[in-house]
Tab-separated table of C-alpha atoms in Angstrom:
chain	number	residue	atom	x	y	z
A	1	MET	CA	0.000	0.000	0.000
A	2	SER	CA	1.319	3.414	-1.008
A	3	PHE	CA	0.128	6.813	0.165
A	4	ALA	CA	0.735	10.019	-1.767
A	5	GLN	CA	0.022	13.732	-1.473
A	6	LEU	CA	-0.743	15.610	-4.680
A	7	VAL	CA	0.275	19.184	-3.863
A	8	ILE	CA	-1.404	21.921	-5.914
A	9	GLY	CA	-2.006	25.640	-5.553
A	10	PRO	CA	-1.578	29.012	-7.240
A	11	PRO	CA	1.876	30.593	-7.656
A	12	GLY	CA	3.326	31.835	-4.388
A	13	SER	CA	1.123	29.651	-2.194
A	14	GLY	CA	4.148	27.820	-0.771
A	15	LYS	CA	4.165	24.513	-2.661
A	16	SER	CA	7.959	24.150	-2.793
A	17	THR	CA	8.323	25.217	0.833
A	18	TYR	CA	5.638	22.750	1.842
A	19	CYS	CA	7.277	19.847	-0.023
A	20	ASP	CA	10.625	20.700	1.537
A	21	GLY	CA	9.172	20.930	5.054
A	22	MET	CA	7.019	17.818	4.750
A	23	GLN	CA	9.946	15.776	3.452
A	24	GLN	CA	12.052	16.860	6.434
A	25	PHE	CA	9.204	16.135	8.823
A	26	LEU	CA	8.538	12.639	7.437
A	27	THR	CA	12.254	11.870	7.418
A	28	GLY	CA	12.513	12.996	11.022
A	29	ILE	CA	9.757	10.646	12.153
A	30	GLU	CA	11.362	7.846	10.109
A	31	ARG	CA	8.560	7.477	7.586
A	32	PRO	CA	9.873	6.558	4.112
A	33	ASN	CA	9.095	9.246	1.562
A	34	ALA	CA	10.025	10.621	-1.839
A	35	VAL	CA	9.214	13.900	-3.596
A	36	VAL	CA	8.243	13.927	-7.273
A	37	ASN	CA	8.335	17.266	-9.101
A	38	LEU	CA	5.705	17.511	-11.860
A	39	ASP	CA	6.011	21.288	-12.350
A	40	PRO	CA	8.162	22.042	-15.410
A	41	ALA	CA	8.353	25.719	-14.357
A	42	ASN	CA	9.814	24.941	-10.931
A	43	ASP	CA	13.479	25.351	-11.779
A	44	ARG	CA	14.782	25.888	-8.240
A	45	THR	CA	13.644	23.173	-5.870
A	46	SER	CA	15.015	23.360	-2.341
A	47	TYR	CA	14.432	19.638	-1.848
A	48	PRO	CA	15.981	16.610	-3.559
A	49	ALA	CA	13.486	15.327	-6.135
A	50	ALA	CA	13.481	11.568	-6.562
A	51	LEU	CA	11.757	12.064	-9.931
A	52	ASP	CA	11.764	15.353	-11.844
A	53	VAL	CA	9.687	16.174	-14.916
A	54	ARG	CA	12.424	18.589	-16.008
A	55	ASP	CA	14.510	15.540	-16.871
A	56	LEU	CA	11.903	14.804	-19.532
A	57	VAL	CA	10.989	18.265	-20.748
A	58	SER	CA	12.400	21.743	-20.140
A	59	LEU	CA	10.091	24.762	-20.069
A	60	ASP	CA	12.800	27.131	-21.281
A	61	GLU	CA	13.571	24.934	-24.272
A	62	ILE	CA	9.888	24.648	-25.160
A	63	MET	CA	9.324	28.403	-24.936
A	64	GLU	CA	12.325	29.031	-27.177
A	65	ALA	CA	11.631	26.289	-29.724
A	66	GLU	CA	7.854	26.780	-29.978
A	67	GLU	CA	7.847	30.568	-29.406
A	68	LEU	CA	5.379	30.232	-26.537
A	69	GLY	CA	4.840	32.257	-23.393
A	70	PRO	CA	5.062	30.808	-19.872
A	71	ASN	CA	1.434	29.620	-19.698
A	72	GLY	CA	1.468	28.127	-23.189
A	73	GLY	CA	4.817	26.509	-22.456
A	74	ILE	CA	3.469	24.809	-19.322
A	75	LEU	CA	0.458	23.438	-21.205
A	76	TYR	CA	2.753	22.150	-23.944
A	77	ALA	CA	5.034	20.532	-21.356
A	78	LEU	CA	2.119	18.776	-19.676
A	79	GLU	CA	0.954	17.450	-23.043
A	80	GLU	CA	4.464	16.091	-23.547
A	81	LEU	CA	4.263	14.395	-20.160
A	82	GLU	CA	0.914	12.882	-21.073
A	83	GLY	CA	2.380	11.590	-24.313
A	84	ASN	CA	5.256	9.998	-22.408
A	85	ILE	CA	3.264	8.638	-19.478
A	86	GLU	CA	5.352	5.460	-19.540
A	87	TRP	CA	8.300	7.530	-18.337
A	88	LEU	CA	6.318	8.607	-15.283
A	89	GLU	CA	5.016	5.101	-14.590
A	90	GLU	CA	8.474	3.579	-14.725
A	91	GLY	CA	9.887	6.298	-12.505
A	92	LEU	CA	7.188	5.819	-9.857
A	93	GLN	CA	7.612	2.063	-9.908
A	94	GLY	CA	11.326	2.575	-9.380
A	95	LEU	CA	10.505	4.395	-6.135
A	96	GLY	CA	8.917	1.253	-4.753
A	97	GLY	CA	5.345	2.404	-5.251
A	98	SER	CA	2.510	0.323	-6.653
A	99	TYR	CA	1.530	2.695	-9.469
A	100	PRO	CA	-0.405	2.261	-11.728
A	101	ASP	CA	-2.409	-0.003	-9.426
A	102	SER	CA	-4.633	2.804	-8.132
A	103	ILE	CA	-6.381	0.470	-5.700
A	104	ARG	CA	-3.098	0.086	-3.846
A	105	THR	CA	-2.147	3.772	-4.013
A	106	ARG	CA	-4.157	6.281	-2.037
A	107	LEU	CA	-3.914	9.879	-3.195
A	108	VAL	CA	-4.853	12.955	-1.192
A	109	VAL	CA	-4.970	16.375	-2.858
A	110	ILE	CA	-3.333	19.115	-0.789
A	111	HIS	CA	-4.526	22.456	-2.148
A	112	LEU	CA	-2.434	25.305	-0.728
A	113	VAL	CA	-3.734	28.870	-0.408
A	114	ASP	CA	-1.686	31.799	0.896
A	115	SER	CA	-3.271	33.103	4.107
A	116	TYR	CA	-2.780	36.637	2.758
A	117	SER	CA	-5.981	36.010	0.788
A	118	LEU	CA	-7.917	36.376	4.055
A	119	THR	CA	-7.048	40.051	4.345
A	120	LEU	CA	-9.315	41.089	1.454
A	121	PRO	CA	-12.858	39.707	1.066
A	122	THR	CA	-12.549	39.562	-2.734
A	123	ASN	CA	-9.357	37.501	-2.517
A	124	TYR	CA	-10.949	35.151	0.002
A	125	ILE	CA	-14.000	34.584	-2.213
A	126	SER	CA	-11.703	33.890	-5.173
A	127	SER	CA	-9.843	31.310	-3.077
A	128	LEU	CA	-13.142	29.695	-2.090
A	129	LEU	CA	-14.212	29.401	-5.733
A	130	LEU	CA	-10.824	27.984	-6.777
A	131	SER	CA	-10.917	25.472	-3.924
A	132	LEU	CA	-14.462	24.405	-4.772
A	133	ARG	CA	-13.615	23.962	-8.453
A	134	SER	CA	-10.575	21.857	-7.598
A	135	MET	CA	-12.595	19.637	-5.257
A	136	LEU	CA	-15.305	19.045	-7.848
A	137	GLN	CA	-12.966	18.367	-10.775
A	138	MET	CA	-10.280	16.222	-9.154
A	139	ASP	CA	-12.674	13.752	-7.477
A	140	LEU	CA	-10.143	12.709	-4.813
A	141	PRO	CA	-9.851	13.127	-1.043
A	142	HIS	CA	-9.084	16.824	-0.762
A	143	LEU	CA	-7.689	19.164	1.883
A	144	ASN	CA	-7.495	22.929	1.515
A	145	VAL	CA	-4.679	24.450	3.563
A	146	LEU	CA	-4.050	28.081	4.506
A	147	THR	CA	-0.266	28.399	4.422
A	148	LYS	CA	2.001	31.023	6.028
A	149	ILE	CA	-0.478	31.399	8.870
A	150	ASP	CA	2.342	32.842	10.964
A	151	ASN	CA	2.382	35.916	8.684
A	152	LEU	CA	-1.157	36.990	9.599
A	153	ALA	CA	0.069	39.035	12.555
A	154	SER	CA	2.016	41.314	10.201
A	155	PHE	CA	-1.064	42.158	8.103
A	156	SER	CA	-4.044	44.349	8.912
A	157	PRO	CA	-6.469	42.777	11.422
A	158	LEU	CA	-8.883	40.341	9.836
A	159	PRO	CA	-12.450	41.659	9.499
A	160	LEU	CA	-13.790	38.481	11.150
A	161	PRO	CA	-12.422	35.711	13.417
A	162	LEU	CA	-10.094	33.138	11.892
A	163	ALA	CA	-12.641	30.374	12.548
A	164	PHE	CA	-15.038	32.116	10.169
A	165	TYR	CA	-12.544	31.753	7.306
A	166	THR	CA	-11.570	28.148	8.037
A	167	GLU	CA	-15.148	26.913	8.367
A	168	ALA	CA	-16.517	28.963	5.435
A	169	HIS	CA	-20.068	29.003	6.805
A	170	SER	CA	-22.523	31.909	7.106
A	171	LEU	CA	-20.677	33.710	4.343
A	172	ASP	CA	-23.312	36.451	4.204
A	173	TYR	CA	-21.359	38.143	7.011
A	174	LEU	CA	-18.842	39.064	4.304
A	175	LEU	CA	-21.349	41.053	2.239
A	176	PRO	CA	-20.872	44.438	3.938
A	177	PHE	CA	-17.091	44.093	3.725
A	178	LEU	CA	-17.320	43.106	0.055
A	179	ASP	CA	-19.525	46.114	-0.637
A	180	ALA	CA	-17.164	48.412	1.232
A	181	GLU	CA	-14.102	47.109	-0.604
A	182	GLN	CA	-15.750	47.567	-3.984
A	183	ARG	CA	-16.865	51.097	-3.048
A	184	GLY	CA	-13.396	51.942	-1.804
A	185	LYS	CA	-14.622	52.535	1.738
A	186	GLU	CA	-12.794	51.201	4.773
A	187	ILE	CA	-14.809	49.524	7.536
A	188	ALA	CA	-13.435	48.957	11.013
A	189	PRO	CA	-12.873	45.208	11.503
A	190	THR	CA	-15.092	43.321	13.952
A	191	ASN	CA	-12.033	41.229	14.857
A	192	PRO	CA	-9.542	43.890	16.041
A	193	GLY	CA	-5.978	42.880	16.676
A	194	PRO	CA	-4.284	43.023	20.088
A	195	ASP	CA	-3.138	46.280	21.602
A	196	PRO	CA	0.588	46.393	20.748
A	197	SER	CA	1.281	48.348	23.955
A	198	SER	CA	-0.132	45.565	26.090
A	199	PRO	CA	2.465	43.004	27.309
A	200	ALA	CA	-0.204	40.307	27.339
A	201	ALA	CA	-2.869	41.061	24.765
A	202	THR	CA	-6.007	39.047	25.339
A	203	SER	CA	-7.810	36.923	22.787
A	204	THR	CA	-10.573	38.702	20.897
A	205	VAL	CA	-12.386	35.657	19.523
A	206	ASP	CA	-15.295	35.854	21.957
A	207	GLU	CA	-15.791	39.592	21.404
A	208	SER	CA	-15.612	39.077	17.624
A	209	ARG	CA	-18.406	36.523	17.757
A	210	ASP	CA	-20.526	39.034	19.677
A	211	HIS	CA	-19.849	41.618	16.955
A	212	MET	CA	-20.879	39.096	14.289
A	213	GLN	CA	-24.239	38.622	16.011
A	214	ASN	CA	-24.682	42.410	16.469
A	215	PRO	CA	-22.645	44.113	13.722
A	216	PRO	CA	-21.951	47.867	13.935
A	217	SER	CA	-24.114	50.157	11.848
A	218	ASP	CA	-21.290	50.891	9.378
A	219	THR	CA	-21.054	47.190	8.450
A	220	GLN	CA	-24.645	46.894	7.250
A	221	PRO	CA	-24.682	45.912	3.543
A	222	GLN	CA	-25.592	48.648	1.118
A	223	ASN	CA	-26.984	47.854	-2.285
A	224	ASN	CA	-24.778	48.511	-5.289
A	225	LYS	CA	-24.482	46.932	-8.698
A	226	PHE	CA	-22.341	44.073	-7.305
A	227	THR	CA	-24.441	43.205	-4.261
A	228	ALA	CA	-26.706	40.707	-6.007
A	229	LEU	CA	-23.734	39.036	-7.728
A	230	ASN	CA	-21.799	38.829	-4.464
A	231	SER	CA	-24.766	37.267	-2.706
A	232	ALA	CA	-25.284	34.726	-5.498
A	233	ILE	CA	-21.611	33.655	-5.413
A	234	LEU	CA	-21.680	33.207	-1.645
A	235	ASP	CA	-24.919	31.210	-1.864
A	236	LEU	CA	-23.379	28.962	-4.511
A	237	ILE	CA	-20.388	28.166	-2.312
A	238	GLU	CA	-22.575	27.473	0.714
A	239	ASP	CA	-24.978	25.288	-1.284
A	240	PHE	CA	-22.155	22.829	-1.997
A	241	SER	CA	-21.029	22.985	1.654
A	242	LEU	CA	-17.707	21.385	0.745
A	243	VAL	CA	-15.008	23.977	1.277
A	244	GLY	CA	-13.113	24.308	4.550
A	245	PHE	CA	-9.514	25.065	5.423
A	246	GLU	CA	-6.764	23.659	7.595
A	247	THR	CA	-4.002	26.002	8.771
A	248	LEU	CA	-0.247	25.588	8.504
A	249	CYS	CA	2.949	27.208	9.671
A	250	VAL	CA	5.501	25.005	7.960
A	251	GLU	CA	8.288	25.895	10.409
A	252	ASP	CA	6.241	24.867	13.453
A	253	ARG	CA	6.267	21.240	14.551
A	254	THR	CA	2.849	21.393	16.241
A	255	SER	CA	1.236	22.819	13.121
A	256	MET	CA	2.943	20.276	10.867
A	257	SER	CA	2.012	17.290	13.012
A	258	GLN	CA	-1.589	18.504	13.255
A	259	LEU	CA	-1.837	18.754	9.466
A	260	LEU	CA	-0.140	15.384	8.953
A	261	ARG	CA	-2.682	13.714	11.256
A	262	THR	CA	-5.468	15.225	9.179
A	263	ILE	CA	-3.817	14.013	5.958
A	264	ASP	CA	-3.375	10.532	7.422
A	265	ARG	CA	-7.065	10.365	8.280
A	266	ALA	CA	-8.022	11.474	4.766
A	267	SER	CA	-5.781	8.864	3.116
A	268	GLY	CA	-6.547	6.042	5.544
A	269	TYR	CA	-2.931	5.755	6.669
A	270	VAL	CA	-3.888	6.383	10.281
A	271	PHE	CA	-6.213	3.379	10.221
A	272	GLY	CA	-4.095	0.875	8.345
A	273	GLY	CA	-0.500	2.131	8.396
A	274	ALA	CA	1.898	1.158	5.648
A	275	GLU	CA	0.273	-2.264	5.409
A	276	GLY	CA	-3.030	-0.655	4.514
A	277	ALA	CA	-6.495	-1.647	5.633
A	278	ASP	CA	-9.561	-2.906	3.828
A	279	SER	CA	-12.558	-0.604	3.641
A	280	GLN	CA	-14.425	-2.475	6.351
A	281	THR	CA	-11.643	-1.984	8.869
A	282	VAL	CA	-11.287	1.689	7.935
A	283	TRP	CA	-14.955	2.410	8.506
A	284	GLN	CA	-15.070	0.439	11.740
A	285	LEU	CA	-12.210	2.494	13.133
A	286	ALA	CA	-13.393	5.789	11.654
A	287	VAL	CA	-16.694	5.726	13.522
A	288	ARG	CA	-14.969	5.385	16.868
A	289	GLU	CA	-15.058	8.496	18.983
A	290	GLY	CA	-12.277	10.844	17.977
A	291	GLY	CA	-10.952	8.561	15.266
A	292	GLY	CA	-7.896	7.848	17.396
A	293	THR	CA	-6.373	11.324	16.941
A	294	GLY	CA	-6.627	14.689	18.660
A	295	THR	CA	-7.400	18.049	17.152
A	296	MET	CA	-6.231	21.624	17.662
A	297	GLU	CA	-8.949	24.249	17.799
A	298	VAL	CA	-8.844	27.154	15.391
A	299	ARG	CA	-9.010	29.630	18.243
A	300	ASP	CA	-5.747	28.141	19.543
A	301	VAL	CA	-4.177	28.732	16.134
A	302	GLU	CA	-5.446	32.313	16.078
A	303	GLU	CA	-4.160	32.937	19.578
A	304	ARG	CA	-0.766	31.425	18.785
A	305	TRP	CA	-0.116	33.226	15.507
A	306	VAL	CA	-2.243	36.379	15.644
A	307	THR	CA	-3.444	37.739	18.974
A	308	ARG	CA	-0.630	36.606	21.306
A	309	ARG	CA	2.213	35.656	19.011
A	310	ALA	CA	4.830	37.752	20.834
A	311	GLU	CA	4.164	35.939	24.116
A	312	PHE	CA	4.369	32.506	22.580
A	313	ASP	CA	7.518	33.409	20.666
A	314	GLU	CA	9.187	34.564	23.871
A	315	MET	CA	8.205	31.343	25.649
A	316	GLU	CA	9.653	29.279	22.814
A	317	ARG	CA	12.898	31.233	22.689
A	318	ASN	CA	13.388	30.605	26.398
A	319	ALA	CA	12.610	26.917	25.941
A	320	TRP	CA	15.095	26.650	23.088
A	321	GLU	CA	17.815	28.307	25.127
A	322	GLU	CA	17.182	25.874	27.974
A	323	GLU	CA	17.231	22.932	25.613
A	324	GLY	CA	20.479	24.197	24.102
A	325	LYS	CA	22.072	24.262	27.542
A	326	VAL	CA	20.921	20.699	28.207
A	327	GLU	CA	22.375	19.478	24.913
A	328	LYS	CA	25.627	21.283	25.669
A	329	GLU	CA	25.889	19.554	29.052
A	330	ARG	CA	25.218	16.197	27.434
A	331	ALA	CA	27.896	16.852	24.829
A	332	LYS	CA	30.360	17.357	27.701
A	333	GLY	CA	29.371	14.015	29.181
A	334	ARG	CA	27.465	15.482	32.094
A	335	ASP	CA	24.048	14.455	33.370
A	336	PRO	CA	21.782	17.491	32.849
A	337	THR	CA	19.319	16.144	35.465
A	338	ALA	CA	21.937	15.688	38.182
A	339	ALA	CA	21.406	19.185	39.550
A	340	GLY	CA	17.738	18.483	40.062
A	341	GLY	CA	16.591	20.069	36.827
A	342	GLY	CA	14.856	16.947	35.645
A	343	ARG	CA	13.236	16.721	32.270
A	344	ARG	CA	12.274	20.032	30.749
A	345	GLU	CA	8.558	20.570	30.404
A	346	GLU	CA	7.112	22.003	27.226
A	347	PRO	CA	6.341	25.730	27.557
A	348	ARG	CA	2.750	26.338	28.531
A	349	ILE	CA	0.849	29.583	28.563
A	350	GLU	CA	-2.570	30.373	29.921
A	351	ARG	CA	-5.252	31.669	27.616
A	352	LYS	CA	-6.684	34.911	28.905
A	353	ARG	CA	-10.385	35.313	28.440
A	354	ALA	CA	-12.136	38.630	28.167
A	355	LYS	CA	-15.400	37.096	29.356
A	356	GLY	CA	-16.467	34.156	31.468
A	357	GLY	CA	-13.100	33.589	33.191
A	358	GLY	CA	-11.377	30.239	33.080
A	359	SER	CA	-8.151	29.380	31.353
A	360	ALA	CA	-6.657	26.828	29.029
A	361	ALA	CA	-3.142	25.744	28.244
A	362	GLY	CA	-1.552	26.300	24.866
A	363	ASP	CA	1.566	24.644	23.541
A	364	GLY	CA	3.816	26.939	21.593
A	365	GLY	CA	5.194	24.079	19.497
A	366	GLY	CA	8.360	24.683	17.539
A	367	PRO	CA	10.113	27.945	16.717
A	368	ALA	CA	8.400	30.631	14.697
A	369	GLY	CA	10.317	31.769	11.665
A	370	GLY	CA	13.474	29.896	12.677
A	371	GLU	CA	14.105	31.977	15.808
A	372	GLY	CA	15.800	30.502	18.856
A	373	SER	CA	19.132	29.277	20.087
A	374	ASP	CA	21.519	28.029	17.433
A	375	LYS	CA	22.694	25.407	19.884
A	376	SER	CA	19.413	23.535	19.752
A	377	ARG	CA	18.708	23.830	16.048
A	378	SER	CA	18.626	20.762	13.874
A	379	THR	CA	20.624	20.584	10.692
A	380	PRO	CA	18.839	20.775	7.327
A	381	GLY	CA	17.131	17.504	6.460
A	382	THR	CA	16.624	16.447	10.086
A	383	TYR	CA	13.822	16.823	12.582
A	384	LEU	CA	14.546	16.586	16.286
A	385	PRO	CA	12.092	16.517	19.199
A	386	GLY	CA	11.689	20.047	20.478
A	387	ALA	CA	13.135	21.526	17.307
A	388	GLY	CA	11.503	23.064	14.278
A	389	ILE	CA	11.778	22.336	10.585
A	390	GLN	CA	14.608	24.229	8.955
A	391	VAL	CA	12.882	25.696	5.907
A	392	MET	CA	13.912	28.951	4.254
A	393	ARG	CA	11.387	30.771	2.144
A	394	LYS	CA	12.401	32.765	-0.875
A	395	GLY	CA	13.924	36.083	0.123
A	396	GLN	CA	15.089	34.893	3.541
A	397	GLN	CA	18.780	34.791	4.341
């Protein structure tokens, strides 16, 4: 039994970064894996490709020989791949897979969308339509993933809570913001960001939900020539009730493991492992409470990467420094627990609630953006407990 992820998405959505990070993650947990590059325009892969379509056809050569532009060149290259499908079959079989026996190979489509699309209602609706079209046309288990979720804190506050965008329900709440964007008018968000002057900004999810139930007067939809079209598009998306999003920060171990668990459930790997499982066993296990895996709530993701990112980052930096000291002591042949330190606990931080009191613990996971002590960092291509995935995006040094 083979399991495969078919990674798709628009340019700039983070496909190469995702493949690089996922390969490192799977290697770190000792799960055999291989990356196959089927994008003839991807001329700078940061990961070692076990099979590369550029060995069969070169986009630059096609554009020069056929006098085509980039889009026409890609279509031509894919037609060449289709005409030489035996090359692909032989290459996949050489990786130890069971292709073309599709019964023994389980594919999951991973559709990546840059989380920047959440900052503008029109971009978000476009992403919803693209995701829906992909799900309907590809006819495979499908996961939509909002990448670069750690960048949200550097953008303008989202008009609505993050859970609204991941669940993609009650989309009519977007209508006033769509109208305002198309009229060039700015509306104050109902999901304001944390006060930067506060050392411990509180979560605003609960207040945002109150605002959604009782929106301010300036967020009431006003009729214009696009209102009816906007409403029809939103109704179409909701009628299918298919689109939803997972979130991902590729450098964070907690985020990566959460997404991998979701992928494993979609492919059936979590139920049958590498040996696979017949459909009866899969369904028997799937109906069990929880499906054998845990979940991370969206409000935890929003708190970690948007409303209280600075706090979590500080906690993780301190944890990395402590772990670096422990590793240094071990390298010297000393017992780091001899002084009574014991095993280091994962950093925990209480969730502050604006209403209702109570608290919950949040795990900061791995480092954000590669920050932390160099002493505890893993080398490229490895994944160590307590360490993050060493992935560099384009433009980073």
